[in-house]
GROMACS .gro file of C-alpha atoms in nm:
model
  348
    1MET     CA    1  17.930  -5.763 -11.602
    2ASN     CA    2  17.904  -5.464 -11.353
    3SER     CA    3  18.211  -5.550 -11.220
    4THR     CA    4  18.002  -5.437 -11.300
    5SER     CA    5  17.920  -5.634 -11.130
    6GLN     CA    6  17.906  -5.604 -11.125
    7PRO     CA    7  18.059  -5.551 -11.095
    8GLU     CA    8  17.950  -5.207 -11.083
    9ASP     CA    9  17.556  -5.249 -11.092
   10GLU     CA   10  17.488  -5.401 -10.783
   11ASP     CA   11  17.370  -5.176 -10.480
   12SER     CA   12  17.561  -5.404 -10.259
   13GLY     CA   13  17.665  -5.386  -9.898
   14HIS     CA   14  17.359  -5.328  -9.752
   15GLY     CA   15  17.348  -5.593  -9.464
   16THR     CA   16  17.690  -5.662  -9.465
   17GLU     CA   17  17.927  -5.591  -9.201
   18VAL     CA   18  18.194  -5.351  -9.311
   19ASP     CA   19  18.489  -5.181  -9.117
   20ARG     CA   20  18.454  -4.825  -9.234
   21ALA     CA   21  18.791  -4.720  -9.122
   22ALA     CA   22  18.959  -4.946  -9.331
   23VAL     CA   23  18.722  -4.900  -9.622
   24VAL     CA   24  18.815  -4.514  -9.619
   25ASP     CA   25  19.185  -4.605  -9.596
   26ALA     CA   26  19.178  -4.817  -9.869
   27ILE     CA   27  19.039  -4.541 -10.078
   28ARG     CA   28  19.280  -4.291  -9.968
   29GLU     CA   29  19.555  -4.515 -10.052
   30CYS     CA   30  19.374  -4.586 -10.384
   31ILE     CA   31  19.344  -4.215 -10.433
   32GLU     CA   32  19.720  -4.139 -10.354
   33LYS     CA   33  19.829  -4.444 -10.582
   34PHE     CA   34  19.630  -4.284 -10.881
   35GLN     CA   35  19.713  -3.957 -10.844
   36LEU     CA   36  19.318  -3.875 -10.849
   37ASP     CA   37  19.271  -3.515 -10.852
   38LEU     CA   38  18.918  -3.396 -10.865
   39ASP     CA   39  18.962  -3.035 -10.737
   40GLY     CA   40  18.681  -2.800 -10.825
   41GLN     CA   41  18.471  -3.074 -11.013
   42VAL     CA   42  18.110  -3.129 -10.957
   43VAL     CA   43  18.003  -3.487 -10.971
   44VAL     CA   44  17.704  -3.673 -10.984
   45THR     CA   45  17.659  -4.038 -10.835
   46GLY     CA   46  17.411  -4.227 -10.606
   47ALA     CA   47  17.382  -4.215 -10.288
   48GLY     CA   48  17.319  -4.579 -10.220
   49PHE     CA   49  17.525  -4.851 -10.058
   50GLY     CA   50  17.852  -5.026 -10.138
   51SER     CA   51  17.977  -4.923 -10.462
   52GLU     CA   52  17.800  -4.637 -10.444
   53ALA     CA   53  17.906  -4.492 -10.112
   54ILE     CA   54  18.226  -4.581 -10.185
   55THR     CA   55  18.211  -4.381 -10.523
   56ALA     CA   56  18.075  -4.067 -10.357
   57THR     CA   57  18.322  -4.097 -10.065
   58ALA     CA   58  18.621  -4.104 -10.316
   59ALA     CA   59  18.525  -3.838 -10.530
   60ALA     CA   60  18.484  -3.600 -10.218
   61LEU     CA   61  18.829  -3.718 -10.079
   62ALA     CA   62  18.984  -3.630 -10.407
   63GLY     CA   63  18.895  -3.279 -10.369
   64ALA     CA   64  18.553  -3.259 -10.587
   65ARG     CA   65  18.376  -2.917 -10.508
   66SER     CA   66  18.050  -3.078 -10.482
   67VAL     CA   67  17.889  -3.431 -10.474
   68PHE     CA   68  17.545  -3.451 -10.587
   69ALA     CA   69  17.439  -3.805 -10.454
   70LEU     CA   70  17.097  -3.919 -10.556
   71THR     CA   71  16.881  -4.152 -10.354
   72ALA     CA   72  16.565  -4.352 -10.386
   73GLU     CA   73  16.272  -4.355 -10.145
   74ARG     CA   74  16.364  -4.522  -9.825
   75LYS     CA   75  16.224  -4.845  -9.771
   76LYS     CA   76  16.020  -4.925  -9.452
   77HIS     CA   77  16.237  -5.171  -9.253
   78ALA     CA   78  16.492  -5.112  -8.974
   79ARG     CA   79  16.885  -5.108  -9.052
   80SER     CA   80  17.143  -5.164  -8.789
   81PRO     CA   81  17.364  -4.894  -8.748
   82ALA     CA   82  17.647  -5.155  -8.793
   83THR     CA   83  17.542  -5.233  -9.122
   84SER     CA   84  17.422  -4.912  -9.280
   85TRP     CA   85  17.687  -4.775  -9.504
   86ASP     CA   86  17.544  -4.525  -9.764
   87ALA     CA   87  17.724  -4.267  -9.907
   88LEU     CA   88  17.619  -4.017  -9.643
   89ASP     CA   89  17.735  -4.238  -9.362
   90LEU     CA   90  18.075  -4.362  -9.549
   91ALA     CA   91  18.133  -3.987  -9.625
   92THR     CA   92  18.070  -3.875  -9.276
   93HIS     CA   93  18.316  -4.136  -9.116
   94ALA     CA   94  18.572  -4.003  -9.376
   95GLY     CA   95  18.491  -3.634  -9.269
   96GLN     CA   96  18.361  -3.539  -9.607
   97SER     CA   97  18.021  -3.504  -9.555
   98ALA     CA   98  17.991  -3.145  -9.621
   99ARG     CA   99  18.088  -3.204  -9.957
  100LEU     CA  100  17.792  -3.407 -10.032
  101GLU     CA  101  17.445  -3.288 -10.138
  102ILE     CA  102  17.183  -3.581 -10.116
  103MET     CA  103  16.894  -3.524 -10.372
  104ARG     CA  104  16.598  -3.742 -10.470
  105ARG     CA  105  16.654  -3.583 -10.821
  106MET     CA  106  16.852  -3.359 -11.043
  107HIS     CA  107  16.685  -3.031 -11.116
  108PRO     CA  108  16.763  -2.888 -11.450
  109HIS     CA  109  16.969  -2.596 -11.335
  110HIS     CA  110  17.210  -2.860 -11.138
  111TRP     CA  111  17.302  -3.026 -11.464
  112ASN     CA  112  17.470  -2.669 -11.590
  113ASP     CA  113  17.762  -2.730 -11.332
  114VAL     CA  114  17.810  -3.083 -11.332
  115ASP     CA  115  18.153  -3.182 -11.481
  116ILE     CA  116  18.140  -3.597 -11.417
  117LEU     CA  117  17.808  -3.772 -11.420
  118VAL     CA  118  17.902  -4.142 -11.266
  119SER     CA  119  17.714  -4.443 -11.434
  120CYS     CA  120  17.561  -4.649 -11.136
  121PRO     CA  121  17.215  -4.770 -11.045
  122ARG     CA  122  17.100  -4.433 -10.907
  123THR     CA  123  17.172  -4.242 -11.224
  124ARG     CA  124  17.086  -4.519 -11.522
  125PRO     CA  125  16.959  -4.546 -11.750
  126ILE     CA  126  17.159  -4.225 -11.892
  127SER     CA  127  16.948  -4.163 -12.182
  128ARG     CA  128  16.929  -3.877 -12.455
  129SER     CA  129  16.690  -3.709 -12.242
  130THR     CA  130  16.980  -3.681 -11.962
  131VAL     CA  131  17.244  -3.630 -12.203
  132GLU     CA  132  17.100  -3.315 -12.333
  133TYR     CA  133  17.104  -3.147 -12.001
  134LEU     CA  134  17.473  -3.190 -11.967
  135ARG     CA  135  17.743  -2.919 -12.131
  136PRO     CA  136  17.983  -2.995 -12.385
  137ASN     CA  137  18.306  -3.150 -12.267
  138SER     CA  138  18.170  -3.305 -11.957
  139VAL     CA  139  18.209  -3.652 -11.852
  140VAL     CA  140  18.018  -3.964 -11.832
  141ALA     CA  141  18.212  -4.197 -11.602
  142LEU     CA  142  18.111  -4.561 -11.667
  143MET     CA  143  18.319  -4.740 -11.400
  144ALA     CA  144  18.322  -5.016 -11.635
  145GLU     CA  145  18.440  -5.152 -11.953
  146PRO     CA  146  18.187  -5.099 -12.227
  147TRP     CA  147  18.191  -5.488 -12.279
  148GLU     CA  148  18.043  -5.522 -11.932
  149LEU     CA  149  17.745  -5.307 -11.980
  150SER     CA  150  17.414  -5.400 -12.120
  151PRO     CA  151  17.356  -5.165 -12.463
  152GLU     CA  152  17.089  -4.957 -12.308
  153MET     CA  153  17.265  -4.846 -11.998
  154VAL     CA  154  17.421  -4.549 -12.153
  155ASP     CA  155  17.324  -4.384 -12.500
  156LEU     CA  156  17.673  -4.346 -12.661
  157ASN     CA  157  17.543  -4.190 -12.974
  158ALA     CA  158  17.366  -3.904 -12.775
  159CYS     CA  159  17.693  -3.841 -12.575
  160CYS     CA  160  17.869  -3.835 -12.879
  161GLU     CA  161  17.619  -3.580 -13.067
  162MET     CA  162  17.647  -3.370 -12.763
  163GLN     CA  163  18.005  -3.371 -12.726
  164VAL     CA  164  18.006  -3.524 -12.383
  165LYS     CA  165  18.319  -3.764 -12.335
  166VAL     CA  166  18.248  -4.116 -12.224
  167ALA     CA  167  18.528  -4.236 -12.024
  168ALA     CA  168  18.597  -4.607 -11.905
  169PRO     CA  169  18.894  -4.773 -11.681
  170ASN     CA  170  19.096  -4.982 -11.849
  171LEU     CA  171  19.055  -5.328 -11.625
  172GLU     CA  172  19.415  -5.474 -11.766
  173ASN     CA  173  19.597  -5.166 -11.646
  174PRO     CA  174  19.842  -5.281 -11.416
  175THR     CA  175  19.719  -5.044 -11.147
  176ILE     CA  176  19.359  -5.152 -11.170
  177ASN     CA  177  19.451  -5.505 -11.280
  178LEU     CA  178  19.079  -5.657 -11.243
  179LEU     CA  179  19.067  -5.947 -11.477
  180PRO     CA  180  19.239  -6.175 -11.227
  181ASP     CA  181  19.025  -6.084 -10.966
  182LEU     CA  182  18.706  -6.151 -11.203
  183ALA     CA  183  18.864  -6.493 -11.291
  184ARG     CA  184  18.904  -6.574 -10.905
  185LEU     CA  185  18.549  -6.477 -10.833
  186CYS     CA  186  18.428  -6.721 -11.141
  187CYS     CA  187  18.613  -7.011 -10.973
  188ARG     CA  188  18.454  -6.923 -10.631
  189LEU     CA  189  18.130  -6.953 -10.802
  190VAL     CA  190  18.223  -7.291 -10.951
  191HIS     CA  191  18.303  -7.399 -10.611
  192ASP     CA  192  17.997  -7.259 -10.463
  193ALA     CA  193  17.796  -7.475 -10.734
  194GLY     CA  194  17.954  -7.786 -10.569
  195ILE     CA  195  18.177  -7.861 -10.838
  196ASN     CA  196  18.566  -7.962 -10.723
  197ALA     CA  197  18.727  -7.849 -11.000
  198ARG     CA  198  19.036  -8.076 -11.008
  199ASP     CA  199  18.990  -8.341 -11.276
  200THR     CA  200  18.699  -8.237 -11.389
  201ARG     CA  201  18.592  -8.127 -11.761
  202ILE     CA  202  18.445  -7.774 -11.758
  203ALA     CA  203  18.361  -7.569 -12.061
  204VAL     CA  204  18.361  -7.191 -12.049
  205LEU     CA  205  18.145  -6.993 -12.294
  206CYS     CA  206  18.329  -6.659 -12.295
  207ASP     CA  207  18.356  -6.372 -12.566
  208THR     CA  208  18.521  -6.123 -12.296
  209PRO     CA  209  18.877  -6.022 -12.230
  210CYS     CA  210  18.846  -6.255 -11.903
  211ARG     CA  211  18.867  -6.538 -12.127
  212ARG     CA  212  19.244  -6.646 -12.066
  213TYR     CA  213  19.245  -6.551 -11.694
  214ILE     CA  214  18.944  -6.795 -11.634
  215GLU     CA  215  19.092  -7.039 -11.843
  216ASP     CA  216  19.406  -7.017 -11.651
  217ALA     CA  217  19.268  -6.988 -11.300
  218LEU     CA  218  19.054  -7.320 -11.379
  219ILE     CA  219  19.350  -7.487 -11.514
  220GLU     CA  220  19.539  -7.413 -11.188
  221LEU     CA  221  19.287  -7.557 -10.973
  222GLY     CA  222  19.338  -7.879 -11.161
  223ALA     CA  223  19.049  -7.885 -11.423
  224ARG     CA  224  19.041  -7.966 -11.767
  225VAL     CA  225  18.928  -7.658 -11.958
  226THR     CA  226  18.797  -7.569 -12.304
  227VAL     CA  227  18.697  -7.223 -12.392
  228PHE     CA  228  18.414  -7.132 -12.673
  229ALA     CA  229  18.349  -6.803 -12.789
  230HIS     CA  230  17.971  -6.894 -12.851
  231PRO     CA  231  17.764  -7.184 -12.723
  232GLN     CA  232  17.689  -7.291 -13.060
  233MET     CA  233  18.053  -7.370 -13.099
  234LEU     CA  234  18.029  -7.620 -12.799
  235VAL     CA  235  18.119  -7.946 -12.907
  236PRO     CA  236  17.969  -8.273 -12.725
  237GLU     CA  237  18.197  -8.394 -12.443
  238MET     CA  238  18.122  -8.548 -12.100
  239TRP     CA  239  18.140  -8.210 -11.958
  240ASP     CA  240  18.073  -8.152 -11.556
  241ALA     CA  241  18.000  -7.817 -11.560
  242VAL     CA  242  17.936  -7.519 -11.858
  243VAL     CA  243  18.035  -7.197 -11.733
  244VAL     CA  244  17.863  -6.901 -11.884
  245ALA     CA  245  18.098  -6.593 -11.898
  246LEU     CA  246  17.936  -6.402 -12.171
  247ARG     CA  247  17.885  -6.038 -12.200
  248PRO     CA  248  17.561  -5.858 -12.174
  249ALA     CA  249  17.351  -5.820 -12.491
  250GLU     CA  250  17.033  -5.716 -12.631
  251LYS     CA  251  16.964  -6.078 -12.747
  252PRO     CA  252  17.149  -6.295 -12.531
  253SER     CA  253  17.361  -6.582 -12.668
  254MET     CA  254  17.212  -6.809 -12.401
  255ASP     CA  255  16.846  -6.830 -12.561
  256ILE     CA  256  16.644  -7.073 -12.646
  257ASN     CA  257  16.883  -7.178 -12.952
  258GLY     CA  258  17.210  -7.165 -12.724
  259LEU     CA  259  17.026  -7.367 -12.467
  260ALA     CA  260  16.933  -7.616 -12.694
  261ARG     CA  261  17.313  -7.670 -12.808
  262VAL     CA  262  17.419  -7.710 -12.451
  263PHE     CA  263  17.136  -7.961 -12.408
  264GLU     CA  264  17.280  -8.147 -12.718
  265ALA     CA  265  17.653  -8.113 -12.636
  266ALA     CA  266  17.642  -8.139 -12.251
  267ARG     CA  267  17.344  -8.330 -12.157
  268GLY     CA  268  17.356  -8.374 -11.791
  269SER     CA  269  17.635  -8.095 -11.703
  270LEU     CA  270  17.564  -7.797 -11.435
  271LEU     CA  271  17.541  -7.492 -11.614
  272ILE     CA  272  17.689  -7.191 -11.411
  273GLN     CA  273  17.594  -6.861 -11.473
  274PHE     CA  274  17.898  -6.617 -11.406
  275SER     CA  275  17.814  -6.352 -11.651
  276GLY     CA  276  17.568  -6.276 -11.949
  277GLU     CA  277  17.213  -6.363 -11.954
  278ILE     CA  278  17.013  -6.679 -11.949
  279ASP     CA  279  16.684  -6.784 -12.065
  280ARG     CA  280  16.587  -6.971 -11.745
  281LEU     CA  281  16.237  -7.070 -11.875
  282ALA     CA  282  16.401  -7.217 -12.196
  283ALA     CA  283  16.661  -7.384 -11.960
  284ARG     CA  284  16.353  -7.548 -11.754
  285TYR     CA  285  16.209  -7.655 -12.072
  286PHE     CA  286  16.533  -7.845 -12.171
  287GLY     CA  287  16.561  -7.984 -11.791
  288LEU     CA  288  16.881  -7.792 -11.773
  289ARG     CA  289  17.035  -7.714 -11.403
  290VAL     CA  290  17.157  -7.403 -11.349
  291TRP     CA  291  17.349  -7.226 -11.067
  292PRO     CA  292  17.312  -7.003 -10.891
  293PRO     CA  293  16.965  -7.088 -10.800
  294ARG     CA  294  16.840  -6.721 -10.812
  295LYS     CA  295  16.880  -6.546 -11.133
  296PRO     CA  296  17.123  -6.255 -11.103
  297GLY     CA  297  16.999  -5.903 -11.168
  298ARG     CA  298  17.035  -5.800 -11.562
  299GLY     CA  299  17.406  -5.726 -11.632
  300GLN     CA  300  17.497  -5.834 -11.278
  301LEU     CA  301  17.746  -6.126 -11.201
  302GLY     CA  302  17.630  -6.466 -11.051
  303ILE     CA  303  17.816  -6.390 -10.729
  304ALA     CA  304  17.895  -6.088 -10.521
  305PRO     CA  305  18.206  -5.906 -10.614
  306GLU     CA  306  18.247  -5.803 -10.241
  307LEU     CA  307  18.324  -6.168 -10.139
  308LEU     CA  308  18.643  -6.082 -10.242
  309GLY     CA  309  18.683  -5.795  -9.997
  310TRP     CA  310  18.641  -5.427 -10.094
  311ASN     CA  311  18.965  -5.365 -10.226
  312PRO     CA  312  18.900  -5.485 -10.602
  313THR     CA  313  18.589  -5.250 -10.602
  314ILE     CA  314  18.767  -4.963 -10.455
  315ARG     CA  315  19.056  -4.990 -10.774
  316ARG     CA  316  18.768  -5.026 -11.020
  317ILE     CA  317  18.591  -4.708 -10.868
  318VAL     CA  318  18.897  -4.479 -10.827
  319GLY     CA  319  19.021  -4.592 -11.152
  320GLY     CA  320  18.709  -4.496 -11.324
  321LEU     CA  321  18.715  -4.143 -11.164
  322LYS     CA  322  19.078  -4.123 -11.279
  323ALA     CA  323  18.992  -4.176 -11.612
  324ALA     CA  324  18.725  -3.925 -11.615
  325GLU     CA  325  18.931  -3.702 -11.460
  326MET     CA  326  19.176  -3.751 -11.747
  327ALA     CA  327  18.899  -3.720 -12.000
  328ARG     CA  328  18.774  -3.383 -11.839
  329ARG     CA  329  19.114  -3.199 -11.886
  330GLY     CA  330  19.200  -3.347 -12.186
  331ALA     CA  331  19.456  -3.540 -12.115
  332ASP     CA  332  19.621  -3.816 -12.359
  333MET     CA  333  19.405  -4.145 -12.329
  334HIS     CA  334  19.493  -4.446 -12.506
  335ARG     CA  335  19.409  -4.827 -12.463
  336GLU     CA  336  19.725  -4.905 -12.237
  337SER     CA  337  19.635  -4.601 -12.005
  338VAL     CA  338  19.445  -4.633 -11.703
  339GLY     CA  339  19.146  -4.516 -11.894
  340PHE     CA  340  18.992  -4.455 -12.225
  341ILE     CA  341  18.737  -4.283 -12.433
  342ALA     CA  342  18.483  -4.545 -12.466
  343SER     CA  343  18.286  -4.365 -12.753
  344ALA     CA  344  18.613  -4.362 -12.960
  345ILE     CA  345  18.662  -4.742 -12.901
  346ALA     CA  346  18.299  -4.831 -12.957
  347GLY     CA  347  18.301  -4.651 -13.321
  348VAL     CA  348  18.090  -4.410 -13.225
   0.00000   0.00000   0.00000
């Protein structure tokens, strides 16, 4: 849902005014709160805008020996200095540019030094061919819980076979506490869709841990809410809106069959895509109205996470790095801690 965001999937921040000093201060504060210590570690992440810039800068501020930041070919357009805050720009503002090495691609000999490989747009997919370069006991940092990610983003089976740990942040941990923010984002998306929640009938299709948070947030706004785990469970009603808050999947629930059920049970309602995939061609076939008008990227939310400010993203990222740090040094990790080993949870 990259966060991931997903929250963590979007190369956001390009063209967005940002107070660099405030972002760096928030990163420093979060590092102290999480007691993040990457002293001597080598981290691979992206060199892009927004979340990638925050990740690279946080790793450097936490003491990483080197941060390899992967970059893409520059697009041929002008960028205002006030809005160009990629990894190098933010790290320079934090006084940490010397720790960054900007690279077009990783050479094979560089992989032998890597301790933490961050899952982000510039490094994915983390396939078997990538994992085979990593040494045993290195860590892939998901920066999101597994349910937020499309299955093809990280090859968990290859990681398990190569003894590469896969660490994920625990979004319900009190220090990260991101699920209420995701619920607030969902409510903002409903508002942006032109739905006044008060006294409206809203069906929420949700199979993620956000379920109760989204339900409570909409009820607090005055909506009458019923949550269903799958579109086939949707009961006929005079729904004003159907909110899709599903996890990414190889075969999305909102395919032609799921949309047929929405057409039958909620005819005339507005379909609001918060997370999960919707077959928009099938939606047009049934005459369903979908918000937002522009289809989100695969695995991304239907609304930009930074609309809540950068603090939730910073908590997610520093929490993800902390989970990777704990995994790298063999700390005791369980489902209530700040992070957990994703491969174990996934049963791999």
